Short mmCIF file of C-alpha atoms in Angstrom, two decimals:
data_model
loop_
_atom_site.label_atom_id
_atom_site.label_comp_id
_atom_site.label_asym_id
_atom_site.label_seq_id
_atom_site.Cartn_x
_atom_site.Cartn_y
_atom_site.Cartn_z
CA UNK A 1385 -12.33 -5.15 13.02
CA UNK A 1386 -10.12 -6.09 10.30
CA UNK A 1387 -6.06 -5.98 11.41
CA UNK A 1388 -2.73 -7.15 10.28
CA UNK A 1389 0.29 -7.49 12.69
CA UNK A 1390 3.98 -7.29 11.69
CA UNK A 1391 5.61 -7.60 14.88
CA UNK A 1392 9.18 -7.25 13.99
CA UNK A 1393 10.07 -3.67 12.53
CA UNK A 1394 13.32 -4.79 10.96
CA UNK A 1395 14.73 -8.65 10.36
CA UNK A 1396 18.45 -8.73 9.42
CA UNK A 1397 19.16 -12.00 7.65
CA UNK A 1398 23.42 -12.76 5.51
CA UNK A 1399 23.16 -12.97 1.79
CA UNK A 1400 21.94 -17.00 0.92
CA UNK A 1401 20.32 -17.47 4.21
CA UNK A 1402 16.51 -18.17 4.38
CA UNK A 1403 14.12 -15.51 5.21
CA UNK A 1404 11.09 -14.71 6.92
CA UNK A 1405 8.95 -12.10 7.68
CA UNK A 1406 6.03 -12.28 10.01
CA UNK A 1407 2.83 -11.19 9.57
CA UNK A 1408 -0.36 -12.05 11.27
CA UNK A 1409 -4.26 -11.15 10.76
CA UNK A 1410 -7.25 -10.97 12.44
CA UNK A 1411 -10.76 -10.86 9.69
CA UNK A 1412 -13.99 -12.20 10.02
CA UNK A 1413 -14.81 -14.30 7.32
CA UNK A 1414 -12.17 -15.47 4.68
CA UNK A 1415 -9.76 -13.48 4.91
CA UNK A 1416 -7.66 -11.96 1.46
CA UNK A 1417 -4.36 -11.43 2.09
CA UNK A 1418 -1.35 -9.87 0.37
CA UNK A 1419 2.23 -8.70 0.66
CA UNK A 1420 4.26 -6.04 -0.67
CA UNK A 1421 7.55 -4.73 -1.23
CA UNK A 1422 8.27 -1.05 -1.25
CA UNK A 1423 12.57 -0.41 -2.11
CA UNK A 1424 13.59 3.20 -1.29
CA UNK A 1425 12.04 6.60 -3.01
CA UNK A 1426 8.73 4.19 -5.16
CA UNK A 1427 5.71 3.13 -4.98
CA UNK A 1428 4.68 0.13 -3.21
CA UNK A 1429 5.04 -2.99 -5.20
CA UNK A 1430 2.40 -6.32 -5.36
CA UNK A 1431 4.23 -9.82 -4.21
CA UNK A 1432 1.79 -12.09 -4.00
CA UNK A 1433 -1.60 -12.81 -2.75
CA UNK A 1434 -4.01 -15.83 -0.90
CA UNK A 1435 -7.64 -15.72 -1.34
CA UNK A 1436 -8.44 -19.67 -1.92
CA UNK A 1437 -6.70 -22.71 -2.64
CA UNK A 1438 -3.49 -24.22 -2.14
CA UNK A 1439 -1.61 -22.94 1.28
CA UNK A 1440 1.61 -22.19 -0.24
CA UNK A 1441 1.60 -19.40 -2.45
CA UNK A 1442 4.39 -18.60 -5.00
CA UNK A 1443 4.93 -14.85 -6.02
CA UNK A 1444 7.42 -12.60 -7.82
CA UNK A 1445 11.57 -12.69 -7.13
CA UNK A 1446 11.56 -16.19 -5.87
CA UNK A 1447 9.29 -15.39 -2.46
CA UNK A 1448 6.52 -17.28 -1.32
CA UNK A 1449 3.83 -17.26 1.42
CA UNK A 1450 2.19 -19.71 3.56
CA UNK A 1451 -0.88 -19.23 4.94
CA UNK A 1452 -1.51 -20.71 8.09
CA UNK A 1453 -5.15 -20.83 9.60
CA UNK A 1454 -4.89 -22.14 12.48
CA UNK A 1455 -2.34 -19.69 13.60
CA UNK A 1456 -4.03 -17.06 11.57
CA UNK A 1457 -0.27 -16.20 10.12
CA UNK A 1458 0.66 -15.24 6.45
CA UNK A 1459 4.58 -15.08 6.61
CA UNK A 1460 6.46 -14.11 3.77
CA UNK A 1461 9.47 -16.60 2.91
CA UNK A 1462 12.59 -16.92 0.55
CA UNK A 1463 15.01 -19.90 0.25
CA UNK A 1464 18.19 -17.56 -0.40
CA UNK A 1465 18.10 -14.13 0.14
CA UNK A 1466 19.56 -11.63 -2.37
CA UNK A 1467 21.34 -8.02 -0.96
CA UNK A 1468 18.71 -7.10 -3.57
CA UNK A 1469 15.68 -8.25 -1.25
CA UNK A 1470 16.49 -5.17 1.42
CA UNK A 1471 13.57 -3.47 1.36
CA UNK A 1472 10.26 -2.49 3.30
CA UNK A 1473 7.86 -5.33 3.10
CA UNK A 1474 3.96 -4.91 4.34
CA UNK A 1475 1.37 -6.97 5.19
CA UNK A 1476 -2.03 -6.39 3.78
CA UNK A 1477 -5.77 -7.79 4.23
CA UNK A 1478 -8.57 -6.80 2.24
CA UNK A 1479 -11.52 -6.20 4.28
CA UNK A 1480 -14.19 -8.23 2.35
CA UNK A 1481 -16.86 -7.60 5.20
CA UNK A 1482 -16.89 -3.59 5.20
CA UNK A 1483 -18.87 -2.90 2.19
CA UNK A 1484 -15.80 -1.09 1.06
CA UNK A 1485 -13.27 -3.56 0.79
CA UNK A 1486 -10.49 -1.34 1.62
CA UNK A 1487 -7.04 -2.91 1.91
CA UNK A 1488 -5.65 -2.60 5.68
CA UNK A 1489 -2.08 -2.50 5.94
CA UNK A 1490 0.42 -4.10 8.47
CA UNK A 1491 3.19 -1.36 10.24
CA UNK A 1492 5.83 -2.97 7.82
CA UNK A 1493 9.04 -4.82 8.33
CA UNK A 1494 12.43 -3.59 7.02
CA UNK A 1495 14.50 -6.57 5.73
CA UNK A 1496 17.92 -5.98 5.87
CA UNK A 1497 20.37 -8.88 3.73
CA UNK A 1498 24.01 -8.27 4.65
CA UNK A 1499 26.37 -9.52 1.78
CA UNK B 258 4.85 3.02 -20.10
CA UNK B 259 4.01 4.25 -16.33
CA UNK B 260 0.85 2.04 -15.37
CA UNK B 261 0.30 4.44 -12.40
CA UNK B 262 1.84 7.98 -12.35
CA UNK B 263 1.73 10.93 -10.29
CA UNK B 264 2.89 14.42 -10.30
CA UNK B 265 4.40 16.36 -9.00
CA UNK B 266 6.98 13.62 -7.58
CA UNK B 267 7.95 16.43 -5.26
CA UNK B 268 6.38 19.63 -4.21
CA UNK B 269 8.05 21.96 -1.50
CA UNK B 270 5.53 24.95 0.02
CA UNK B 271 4.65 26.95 2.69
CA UNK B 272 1.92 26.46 5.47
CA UNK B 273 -1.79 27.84 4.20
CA UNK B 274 -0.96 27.48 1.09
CA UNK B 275 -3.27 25.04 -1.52
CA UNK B 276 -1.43 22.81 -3.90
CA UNK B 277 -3.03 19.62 -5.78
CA UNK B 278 -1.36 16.31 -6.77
CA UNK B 279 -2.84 14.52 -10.04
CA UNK B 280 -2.96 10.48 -10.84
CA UNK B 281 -3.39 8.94 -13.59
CA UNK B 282 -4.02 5.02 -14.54
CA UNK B 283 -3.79 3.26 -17.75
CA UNK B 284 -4.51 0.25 -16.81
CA UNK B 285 -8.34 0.75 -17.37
CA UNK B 286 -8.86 -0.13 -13.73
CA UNK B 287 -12.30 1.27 -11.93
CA UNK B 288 -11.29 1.76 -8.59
CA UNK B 289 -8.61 4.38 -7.28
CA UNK B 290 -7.04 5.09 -4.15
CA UNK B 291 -5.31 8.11 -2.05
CA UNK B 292 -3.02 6.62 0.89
CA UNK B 293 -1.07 8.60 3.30
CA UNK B 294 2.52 7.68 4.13
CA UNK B 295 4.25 9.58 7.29
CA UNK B 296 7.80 9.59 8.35
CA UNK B 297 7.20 6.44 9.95
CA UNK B 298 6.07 4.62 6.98
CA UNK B 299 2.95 3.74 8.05
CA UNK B 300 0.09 3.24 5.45
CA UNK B 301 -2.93 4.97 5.89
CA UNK B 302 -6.45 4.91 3.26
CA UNK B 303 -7.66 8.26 2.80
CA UNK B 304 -10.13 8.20 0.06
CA UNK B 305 -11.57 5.40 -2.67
CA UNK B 306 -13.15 6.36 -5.42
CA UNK B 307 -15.03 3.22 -7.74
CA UNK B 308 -15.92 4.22 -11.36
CA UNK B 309 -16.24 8.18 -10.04
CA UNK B 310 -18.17 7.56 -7.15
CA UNK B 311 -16.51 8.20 -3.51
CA UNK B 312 -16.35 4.92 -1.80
CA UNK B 313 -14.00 5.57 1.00
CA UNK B 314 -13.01 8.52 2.75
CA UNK B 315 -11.13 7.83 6.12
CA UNK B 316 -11.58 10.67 8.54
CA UNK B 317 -9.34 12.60 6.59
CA UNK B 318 -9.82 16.93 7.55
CA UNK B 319 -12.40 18.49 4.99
CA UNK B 320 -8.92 20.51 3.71
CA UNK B 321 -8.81 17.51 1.66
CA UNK B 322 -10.75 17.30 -1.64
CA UNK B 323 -10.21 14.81 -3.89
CA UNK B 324 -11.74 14.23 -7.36
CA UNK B 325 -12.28 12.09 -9.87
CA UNK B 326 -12.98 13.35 -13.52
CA UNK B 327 -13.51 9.91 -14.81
CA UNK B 328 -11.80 6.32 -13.99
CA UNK B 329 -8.40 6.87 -15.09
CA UNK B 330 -7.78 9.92 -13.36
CA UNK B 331 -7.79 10.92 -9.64
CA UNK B 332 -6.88 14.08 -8.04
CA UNK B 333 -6.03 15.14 -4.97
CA UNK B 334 -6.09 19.02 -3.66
CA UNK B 335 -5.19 20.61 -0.33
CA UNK B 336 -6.24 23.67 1.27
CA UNK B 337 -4.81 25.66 3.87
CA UNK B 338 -1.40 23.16 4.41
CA UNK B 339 -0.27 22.52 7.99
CA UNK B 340 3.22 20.79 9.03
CA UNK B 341 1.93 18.08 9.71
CA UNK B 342 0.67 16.87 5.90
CA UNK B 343 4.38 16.82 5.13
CA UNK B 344 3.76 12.76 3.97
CA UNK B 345 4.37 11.02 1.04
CA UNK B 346 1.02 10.34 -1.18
CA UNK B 347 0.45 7.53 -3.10
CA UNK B 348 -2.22 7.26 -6.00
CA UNK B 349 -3.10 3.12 -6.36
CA UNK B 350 -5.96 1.80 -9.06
CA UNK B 351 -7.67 -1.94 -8.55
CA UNK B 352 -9.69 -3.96 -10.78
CA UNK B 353 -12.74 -3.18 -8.97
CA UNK B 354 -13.27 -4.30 -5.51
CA UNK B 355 -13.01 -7.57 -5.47
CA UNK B 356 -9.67 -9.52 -4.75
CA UNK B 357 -7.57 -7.71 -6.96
CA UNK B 358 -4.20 -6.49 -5.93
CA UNK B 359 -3.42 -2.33 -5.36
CA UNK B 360 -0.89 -0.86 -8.35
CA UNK B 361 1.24 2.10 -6.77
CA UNK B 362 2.31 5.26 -8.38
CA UNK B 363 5.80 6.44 -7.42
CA UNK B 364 4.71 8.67 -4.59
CA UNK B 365 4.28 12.66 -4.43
CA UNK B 366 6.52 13.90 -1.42
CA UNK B 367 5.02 16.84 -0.17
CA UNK B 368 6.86 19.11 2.37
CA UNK B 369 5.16 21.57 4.23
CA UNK B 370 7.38 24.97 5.95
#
């Protein structure tokens, strides 16, 4: 079966330090994977995504991802975080082998940035 | 304008009652998508619906009904309410089913009493 792992629940990281949060999968096949931010009270909002290509993938509000294969790990990174970046970040892979394609979601990590 | 929107954003009630919680898209996306969020923030499908027709519904109790009048809109209605559907439920559309990403309402935060 399809998963994603986020095995930290929280990261705390000071304002213009580099981040990271962890996330890693297990798919059959290629796998399609994504993260998003969700800030307190909304919806849950796309970051960016890997389905082919280049390892490195750039994505909204300076983050990126790299996609690892042989460690089957899609972290989320930022250079400098913001106090703005505190949030609740998830992990997602598209199960391409279902028939349904439904997105499976990782636990989630809350990022804290302390000024 | 809202690309994904749900209402109500809140809705208070009391157990065995039935309340319903409407999306809408204008994105002109074809697929739609019900996910559960408990107290815990954990993400869970419930149901997928792709141009109308049901896709995915996740072992979710038959109190649930959703429907889906035609792409833009999906609904969401509840029968007999027990504690434990106090959640927050998010409506999400997708271009299709291919590698797109998911587009979030806002949420609907339902308590039950």
């Amino acid at each position: 079966a399809q998963s994603v792992a986020q095995p930290e629940d929280q990261v705390n990281v000071a304002e213009g330090n580099p981040l990271t949060v962890k996330c890693t999968y297990s798919v059959s096949g290629n796998p399609y994977l994504f993260w998003y931010v969700q800030y307190p009270n909304r919806g849950l909002q796309f970051l960016l995504k890997y389905i082919t290509g280049d390892n490195l993938v750039k994505g909204s509000y300076g983050f990126e991802a790299e996609f690892n294969k042989s460690q089957t790990s899609f972290h989320l990174k930022k250079p400098s975080a913001l106090v703005s970046d505190s949030a609740l970040y998830f992990c997602a892979v598209r199960d391409m082998n279902s028939g349904t394609y439904k997105y499976i979601f990782g636990t989630g990590t809350r990022l804290k940035v302390l000024a | 304008d809202t690309a994904v929107s749900q209402t109500p954003k809140y809705l208070v009630t009391q157990m065995g009652n039935d309340k319903s919680i409407k999306c809408e898209q204008n994105l002109g996306h074809d697929t739609m998508y019900w996910y559960k969020q408990d107290s815990k923030k954990f993400l869970k499908i419930m149901f997928s619906y792709n141009n109308k027709e049901l896709i995915i519904n996740e072992t979710v109790p038959n109190r649930f009904s959703p429907k889906s009048p035609d792409k833009a809109h999906l609904n969401l209605h509840i029968n007999s309410l027990e504690l434990g559907d106090s959640a927050v439920y998010f409506c999400a559309s997708s271009q299709g089913v291919g590698t797109g990403e998911l587009f979030f309402g806002e949420g609907s935060r339902l308590t039950v009493l």
